[in-house]
């Protein structure tokens, strides 16, 4: 997080953000009750269960609340540098 951010939505916030660290947990649910039947360990997924390939980190603007990829906030700041 050594890059400046600028919210791509409200275009004014450069200072207040929530960093959301994602920690996916692979589970198998009972289709009737929704209870967890099995929790998979890393690398132990069955052949029908795809591993999570999303972002490890998301950013939420502390002013308008939009949530998005960290890269969106960095690119917006780079295209609109502070004078």
Coordinates of C-alpha atoms in Angstrom, one line a residue:
X1 CA 0.0 0.0 0.0
X2 CA 2.8 2.4 -0.9
X3 CA 0.7 4.1 -3.6
X4 CA -1.6 7.0 -3.3
X5 CA -5.3 6.3 -3.8
X6 CA -8.1 8.4 -5.3
X7 CA -11.7 7.2 -5.3
X8 CA -12.8 6.5 -8.9
X9 CA -16.4 7.2 -7.9
X10 CA -16.5 10.4 -5.9
X11 CA -13.2 11.6 -7.3
X12 CA -12.4 13.7 -4.2
X13 CA -11.4 11.3 -1.5
X14 CA -7.6 10.7 -1.2
X15 CA -7.3 10.0 2.5
X16 CA -10.1 7.8 4.0
X17 CA -10.3 4.2 2.9
X18 CA -11.1 0.8 4.3
X19 CA -8.7 -2.0 3.3
X20 CA -10.5 -5.3 3.0
X21 CA -8.2 -8.3 3.3
X22 CA -10.0 -11.3 1.9
X23 CA -9.5 -14.8 3.4
X24 CA -11.6 -17.2 1.3
X25 CA -12.6 -20.5 3.0
X26 CA -13.7 -23.3 0.7
X27 CA -16.7 -25.2 2.0
X28 CA -19.3 -27.8 0.9
X29 CA -22.8 -27.0 2.1
X30 CA -25.8 -29.2 2.7
X31 CA -28.2 -28.2 0.0
X32 CA -31.3 -28.5 2.3
X33 CA -30.1 -26.7 5.4
X34 CA -27.1 -24.6 4.3
X35 CA -25.0 -26.2 7.1
X36 CA -21.3 -26.7 6.4
X37 CA -20.7 -30.3 5.6
X38 CA -17.0 -30.1 4.8
X39 CA -14.4 -27.4 5.0
X40 CA -11.5 -27.9 2.6
X41 CA -7.9 -27.3 3.4
X42 CA -5.6 -25.5 1.0
X43 CA -4.9 -27.7 -2.1
X44 CA -7.5 -30.4 -1.0
X45 CA -10.5 -29.3 -3.2
X46 CA -12.4 -32.0 -4.9
X47 CA -12.5 -32.0 -8.7
X48 CA -15.8 -30.1 -8.9
X49 CA -14.7 -27.2 -6.7
X50 CA -12.7 -24.4 -8.3
X51 CA -10.2 -22.6 -6.1
X52 CA -10.7 -18.9 -5.4
X53 CA -8.9 -16.7 -7.9
X54 CA -10.1 -13.2 -6.8
X55 CA -8.2 -10.4 -5.3
X56 CA -6.5 -10.7 -1.9
X57 CA -7.3 -7.1 -1.1
X58 CA -10.3 -4.8 -1.9
X59 CA -10.6 -1.1 -1.1
X60 CA -13.7 0.7 0.1
X61 CA -13.9 4.5 -0.1
X62 CA -14.5 6.0 3.3
X63 CA -16.5 8.8 1.8
X64 CA -18.9 7.3 -0.7
X65 CA -18.7 3.6 0.2
X66 CA -17.9 2.1 -3.2
X67 CA -15.8 -1.1 -3.0
X68 CA -13.4 -2.1 -5.8
X69 CA -10.1 -3.5 -6.8
X70 CA -7.1 -1.7 -5.3
X71 CA -5.7 -1.1 -8.9
X72 CA -8.7 1.1 -9.7
X73 CA -7.9 3.5 -6.8
X74 CA -4.2 3.6 -7.8
X75 CA -4.8 4.2 -11.5
X76 CA -7.3 7.0 -10.7
X77 CA -4.6 8.7 -8.4
X78 CA -2.0 8.3 -11.1
X79 CA -4.2 9.9 -13.8
X80 CA -5.1 12.8 -11.5
X81 CA -1.9 13.6 -9.6
X82 CA -2.0 16.2 -6.8
X83 CA -0.7 19.5 -7.7

